[in-house]
Coordinates of C-alpha atoms and ligand atoms in Angstrom, one line a residue:
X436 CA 18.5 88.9 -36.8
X437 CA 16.7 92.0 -36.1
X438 CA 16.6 94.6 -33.9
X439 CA 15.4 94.8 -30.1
X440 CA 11.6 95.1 -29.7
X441 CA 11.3 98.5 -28.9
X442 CA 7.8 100.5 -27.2
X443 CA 6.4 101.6 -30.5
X444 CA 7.7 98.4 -32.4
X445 CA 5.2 97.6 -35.1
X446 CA 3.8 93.8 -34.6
X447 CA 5.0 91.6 -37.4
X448 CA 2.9 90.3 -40.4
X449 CA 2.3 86.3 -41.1
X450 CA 5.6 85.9 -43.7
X451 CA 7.7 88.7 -41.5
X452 CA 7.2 86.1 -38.7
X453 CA 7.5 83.5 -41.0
X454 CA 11.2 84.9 -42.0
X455 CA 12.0 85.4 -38.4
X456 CA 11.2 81.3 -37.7
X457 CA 13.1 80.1 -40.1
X458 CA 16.2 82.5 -39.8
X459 CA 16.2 81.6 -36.1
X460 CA 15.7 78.1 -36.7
X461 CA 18.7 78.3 -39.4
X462 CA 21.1 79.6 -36.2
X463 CA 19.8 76.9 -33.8
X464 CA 20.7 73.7 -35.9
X465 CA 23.4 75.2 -37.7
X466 CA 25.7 72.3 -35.8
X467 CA 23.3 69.8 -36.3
X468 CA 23.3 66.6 -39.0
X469 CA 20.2 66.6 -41.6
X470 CA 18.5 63.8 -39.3
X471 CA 19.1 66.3 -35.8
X472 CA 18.0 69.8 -37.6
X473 CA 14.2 68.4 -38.4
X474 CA 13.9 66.8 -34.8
X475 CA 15.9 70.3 -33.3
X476 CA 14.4 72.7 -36.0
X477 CA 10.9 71.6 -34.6
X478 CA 11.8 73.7 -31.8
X479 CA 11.3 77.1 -33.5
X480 CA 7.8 77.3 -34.2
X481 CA 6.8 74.0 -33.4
X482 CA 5.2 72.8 -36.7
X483 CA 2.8 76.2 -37.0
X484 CA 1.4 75.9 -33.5
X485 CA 3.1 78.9 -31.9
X486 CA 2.3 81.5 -35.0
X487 CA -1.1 79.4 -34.9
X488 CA -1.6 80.6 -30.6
X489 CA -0.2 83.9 -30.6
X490 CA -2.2 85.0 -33.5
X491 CA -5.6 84.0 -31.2
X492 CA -4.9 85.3 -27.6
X493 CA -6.1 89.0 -26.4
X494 CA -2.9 90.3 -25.3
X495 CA -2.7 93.7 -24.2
X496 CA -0.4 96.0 -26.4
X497 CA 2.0 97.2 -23.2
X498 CA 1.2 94.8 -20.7
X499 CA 3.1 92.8 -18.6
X500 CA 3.2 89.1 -19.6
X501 CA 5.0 86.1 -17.7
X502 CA 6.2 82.7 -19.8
X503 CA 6.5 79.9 -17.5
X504 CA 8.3 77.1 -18.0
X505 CA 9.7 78.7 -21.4
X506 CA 12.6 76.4 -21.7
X507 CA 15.0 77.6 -23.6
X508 CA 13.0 80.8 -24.9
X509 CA 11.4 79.8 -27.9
X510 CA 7.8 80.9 -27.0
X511 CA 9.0 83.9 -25.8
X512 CA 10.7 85.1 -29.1
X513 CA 7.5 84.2 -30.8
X514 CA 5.4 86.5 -28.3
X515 CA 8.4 89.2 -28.9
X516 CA 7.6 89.0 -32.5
X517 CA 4.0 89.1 -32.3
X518 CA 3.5 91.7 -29.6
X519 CA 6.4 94.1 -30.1
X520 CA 5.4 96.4 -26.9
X521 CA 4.4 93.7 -24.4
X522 CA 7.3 93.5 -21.7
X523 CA 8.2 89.5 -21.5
X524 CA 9.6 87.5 -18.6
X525 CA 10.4 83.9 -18.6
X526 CA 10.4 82.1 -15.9
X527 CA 12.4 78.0 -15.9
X528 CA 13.3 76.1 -13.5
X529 CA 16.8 75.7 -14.3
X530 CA 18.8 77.8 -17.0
X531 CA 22.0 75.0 -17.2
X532 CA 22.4 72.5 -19.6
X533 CA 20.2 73.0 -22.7
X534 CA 18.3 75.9 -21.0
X535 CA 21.5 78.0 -20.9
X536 CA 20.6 78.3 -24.6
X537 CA 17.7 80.8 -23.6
X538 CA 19.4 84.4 -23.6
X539 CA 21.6 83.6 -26.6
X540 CA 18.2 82.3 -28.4
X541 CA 16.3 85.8 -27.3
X542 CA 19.2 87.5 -28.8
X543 CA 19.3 86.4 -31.8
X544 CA 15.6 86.2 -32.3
X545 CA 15.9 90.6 -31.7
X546 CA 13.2 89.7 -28.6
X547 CA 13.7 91.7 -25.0
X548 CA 12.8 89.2 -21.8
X549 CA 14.5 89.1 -18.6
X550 CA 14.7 85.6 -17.4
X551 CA 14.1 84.1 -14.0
X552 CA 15.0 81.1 -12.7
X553 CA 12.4 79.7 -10.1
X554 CA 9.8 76.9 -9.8
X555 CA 6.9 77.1 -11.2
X556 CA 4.9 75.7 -8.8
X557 CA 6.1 78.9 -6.2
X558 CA 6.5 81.7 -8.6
X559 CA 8.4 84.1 -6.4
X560 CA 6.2 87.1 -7.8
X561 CA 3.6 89.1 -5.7
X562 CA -0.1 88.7 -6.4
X563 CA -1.8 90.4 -9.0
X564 CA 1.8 91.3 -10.6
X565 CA 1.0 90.2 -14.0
X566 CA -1.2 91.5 -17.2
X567 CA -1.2 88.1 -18.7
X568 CA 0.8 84.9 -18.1
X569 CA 1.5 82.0 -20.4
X570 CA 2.6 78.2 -20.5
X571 CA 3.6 76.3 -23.4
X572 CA 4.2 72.5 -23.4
X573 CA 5.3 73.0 -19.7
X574 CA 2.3 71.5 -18.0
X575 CA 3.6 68.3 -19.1
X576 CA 6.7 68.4 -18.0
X577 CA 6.3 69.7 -14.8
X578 CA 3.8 66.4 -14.5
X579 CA 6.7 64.7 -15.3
X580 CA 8.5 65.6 -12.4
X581 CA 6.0 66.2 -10.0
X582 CA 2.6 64.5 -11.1
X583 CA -0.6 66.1 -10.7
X584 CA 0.0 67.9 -7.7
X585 CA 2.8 69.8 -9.5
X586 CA 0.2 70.9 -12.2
X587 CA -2.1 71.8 -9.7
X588 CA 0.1 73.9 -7.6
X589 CA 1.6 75.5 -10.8
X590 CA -2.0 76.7 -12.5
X591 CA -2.8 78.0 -9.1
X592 CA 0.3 79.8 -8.8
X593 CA -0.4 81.2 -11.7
X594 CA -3.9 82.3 -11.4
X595 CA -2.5 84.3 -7.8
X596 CA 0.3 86.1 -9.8
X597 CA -2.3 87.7 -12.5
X598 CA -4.2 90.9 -12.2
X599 CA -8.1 90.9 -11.7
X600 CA -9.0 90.2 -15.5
X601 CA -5.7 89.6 -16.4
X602 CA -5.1 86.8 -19.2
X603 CA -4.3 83.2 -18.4
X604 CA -2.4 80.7 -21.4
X605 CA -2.5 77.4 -21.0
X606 CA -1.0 75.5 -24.6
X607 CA -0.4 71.7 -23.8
X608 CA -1.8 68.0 -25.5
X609 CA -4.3 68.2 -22.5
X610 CA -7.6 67.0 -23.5
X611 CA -10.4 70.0 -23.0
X612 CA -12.3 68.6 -20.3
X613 CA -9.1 68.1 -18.4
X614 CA -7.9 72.2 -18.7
X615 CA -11.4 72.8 -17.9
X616 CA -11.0 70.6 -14.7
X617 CA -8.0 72.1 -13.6
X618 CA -9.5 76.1 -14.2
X619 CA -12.6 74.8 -12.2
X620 CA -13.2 76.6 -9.3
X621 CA -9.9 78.8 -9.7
X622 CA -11.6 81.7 -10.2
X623 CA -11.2 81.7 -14.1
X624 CA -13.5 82.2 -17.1
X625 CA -12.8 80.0 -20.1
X626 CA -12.9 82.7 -23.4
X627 CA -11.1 80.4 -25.7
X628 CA -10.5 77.0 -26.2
X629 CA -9.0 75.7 -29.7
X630 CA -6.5 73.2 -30.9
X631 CA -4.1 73.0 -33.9
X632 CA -2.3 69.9 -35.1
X633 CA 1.3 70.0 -35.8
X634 CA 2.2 70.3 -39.6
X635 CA 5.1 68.2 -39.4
X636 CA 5.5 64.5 -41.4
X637 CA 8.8 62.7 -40.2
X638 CA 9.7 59.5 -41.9
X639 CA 11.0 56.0 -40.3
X640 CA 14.2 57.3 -40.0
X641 CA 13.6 60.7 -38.4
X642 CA 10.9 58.9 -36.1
X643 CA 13.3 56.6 -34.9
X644 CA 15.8 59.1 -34.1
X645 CA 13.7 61.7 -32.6
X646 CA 11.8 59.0 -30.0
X647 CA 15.3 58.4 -28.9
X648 CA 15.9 61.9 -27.9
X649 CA 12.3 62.2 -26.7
X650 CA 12.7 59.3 -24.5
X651 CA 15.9 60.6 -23.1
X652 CA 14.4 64.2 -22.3
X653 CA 11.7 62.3 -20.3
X654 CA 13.7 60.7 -18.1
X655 CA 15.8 64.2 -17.8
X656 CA 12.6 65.3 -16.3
X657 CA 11.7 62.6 -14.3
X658 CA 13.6 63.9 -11.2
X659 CA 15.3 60.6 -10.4
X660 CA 18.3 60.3 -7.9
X661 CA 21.6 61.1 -9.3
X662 CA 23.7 58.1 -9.9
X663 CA 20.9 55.7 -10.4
X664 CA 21.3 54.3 -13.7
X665 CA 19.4 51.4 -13.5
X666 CA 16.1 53.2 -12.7
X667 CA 16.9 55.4 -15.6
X668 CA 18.0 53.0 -17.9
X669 CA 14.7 51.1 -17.0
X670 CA 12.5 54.3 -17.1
X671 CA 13.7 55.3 -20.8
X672 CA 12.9 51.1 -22.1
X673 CA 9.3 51.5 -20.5
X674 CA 9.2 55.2 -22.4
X675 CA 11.1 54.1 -25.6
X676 CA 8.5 51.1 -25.6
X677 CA 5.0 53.8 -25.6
X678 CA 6.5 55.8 -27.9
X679 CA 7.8 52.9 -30.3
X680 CA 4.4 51.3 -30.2
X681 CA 2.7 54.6 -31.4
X682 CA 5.3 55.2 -34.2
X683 CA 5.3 51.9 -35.5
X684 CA 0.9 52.1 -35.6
X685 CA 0.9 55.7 -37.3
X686 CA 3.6 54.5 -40.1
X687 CA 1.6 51.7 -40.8
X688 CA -1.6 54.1 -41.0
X689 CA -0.1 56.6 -42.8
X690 CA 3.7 56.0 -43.7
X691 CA 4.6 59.0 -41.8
X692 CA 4.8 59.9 -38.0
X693 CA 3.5 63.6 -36.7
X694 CA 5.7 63.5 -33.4
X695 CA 3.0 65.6 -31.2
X696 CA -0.4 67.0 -31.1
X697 CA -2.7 67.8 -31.6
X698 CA -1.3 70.7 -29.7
X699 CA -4.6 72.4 -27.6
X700 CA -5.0 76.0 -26.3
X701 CA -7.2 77.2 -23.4
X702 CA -7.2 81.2 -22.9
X703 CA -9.3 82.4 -19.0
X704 CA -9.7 85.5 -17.6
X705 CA -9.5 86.0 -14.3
X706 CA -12.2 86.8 -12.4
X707 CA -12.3 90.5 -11.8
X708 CA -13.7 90.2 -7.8
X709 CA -10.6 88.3 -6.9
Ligands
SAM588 C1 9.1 71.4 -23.2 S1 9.8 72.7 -22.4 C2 8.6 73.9 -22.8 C3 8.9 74.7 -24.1 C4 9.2 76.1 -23.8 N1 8.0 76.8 -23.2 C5 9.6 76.9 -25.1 O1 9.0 77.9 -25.4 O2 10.6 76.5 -25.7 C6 9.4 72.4 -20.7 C7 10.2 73.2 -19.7 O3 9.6 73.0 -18.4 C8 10.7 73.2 -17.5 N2 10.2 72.8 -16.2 C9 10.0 71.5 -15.7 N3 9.6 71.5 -14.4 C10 9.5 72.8 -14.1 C11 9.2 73.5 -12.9 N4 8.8 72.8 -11.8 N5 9.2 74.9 -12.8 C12 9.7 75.6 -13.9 N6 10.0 75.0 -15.1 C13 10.0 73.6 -15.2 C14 11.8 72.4 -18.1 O4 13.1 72.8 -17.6 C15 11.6 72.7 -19.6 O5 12.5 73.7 -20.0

């Protein structure tokens, strides 16, 4: 697509980015049937949200800026777009499977990260290494596997490996009032806090499809022994059920189902006597 981010890179403009979203989403579901490239292509961009975040966070121009949990890369080649000089790590917790995806995905979005395979929960970086730090749609999945105490130990993490006043983004379906419990008494000032609803309408069809899959990548993140198909089998009825029930109330409401969201954002600085 285009060319590496380079130092003196100028940032992109709205329909530049725009471009780069839907040529990278063209590449990721070039395999994939109608039905699988809107529940894929949601990936790239997420319905808005990711041009929507990185056009509101204080990033600094040449700072040094750590995605966690980025998955197969797709935030990072949205903050590669968006801040050209800002040197990009992603950290996940595995880079098999779907995440193998990740450097191939940078690639071809023209975006420079170096990628790190670790646990977010002990992010094997020194304190204070980091100019600003991100998360998006992680939280939840590290809850997945490892409850509250995973979330806990990850936003703490987090907080250690950033620089006195150095940037902290958390982007998730978290209710305010519970990022603002988890920042409390971390040693973090709330600057932002703001929350964008995905601009995505699936019908019956789609919906059906995609809580399949959505189901299924629960349960791939629900840590449970290998070889035990009964608990997983009985983990993705009790998950297929939830996510049926909602469906089937917001096609009723509104003949259409928006998959996630609203997505929420909370930016913090940390505290400069830290
Ligand atoms: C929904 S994805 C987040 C989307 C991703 N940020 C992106 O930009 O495409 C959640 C990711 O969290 C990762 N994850 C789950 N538990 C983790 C942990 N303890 N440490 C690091 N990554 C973890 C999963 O492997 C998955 O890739």
């Amino acid at each position: 697509m285009g060319k590496k981010a380079s130092k003196n890179a100028l940032a992109l403009t709205e329909d530049q980015l725009l471009k780069c979203e839907k040529a990278l989403r063209a590449w990721f579901i070039c395999d994939a049937d109608p039905v699988e490239a809107l529940i894929d292509g949601l990936d790239i961009g997420w319905g808005g949200v990711q041009r929507w975040a990185t056009g509101r966070v204080p990033l600094s121009e040449n700072g040094l800026h750590l995605d966690v949990a980025c998955g197969y890369a797709t935030f990072l080649a949205q903050l590669g777009w968006r801040f050209p000089s800002l040197q990009l790590i992603g950290l996940n917790i595995d880079f098999t499977g779907p995440h193998a995806l990740a450097s191939s995905l940078l690639e071809e979005a023209g975006v420079d990260a170096s990628l790190v395979q670790a646990d977010a929960r002990r992010i094997p970086f020194a304190v204070g290494s980091f100019d600003s730090l991100s998360c998006f749609l992680g939280l939840q999945d590290i809850e997945i596997g490892s409850g509250e105490d995973g979330i806990l130990a990850t936003v703490a993490d987090a907080i250690r490996v950033l620089r006195p006043g150095g940037i902290l983004i958390l982007i998730d379906e978290y209710s305010q009032e519970r990022f603002e419990e988890l920042l409390n008494e971390l040693g973090v000032s709330v600057i932002e806090q703001s929350e964008h609803p995905l601009d995505i309408r699936w019908d019956e069809k789609v919906a059906a499809h995609a809580i399949h899959l959505y189901a299924e990548g629960w349960v791939d993140q629900m840590n449970l022994p290998e070889g035990d198909e009964e608990s997983r089998a009985a983990a993705y009825r009790e998950i297929f059920r939830r996510m049926e029930a909602d469906c089937s109330v917001q096609l009723s409401r509104s003949g259409y189902y928006v998959p996630f969201g609203p997505v929420r954002m909370v930016v913090g600085r940390k505290w400069r006597e830290q």
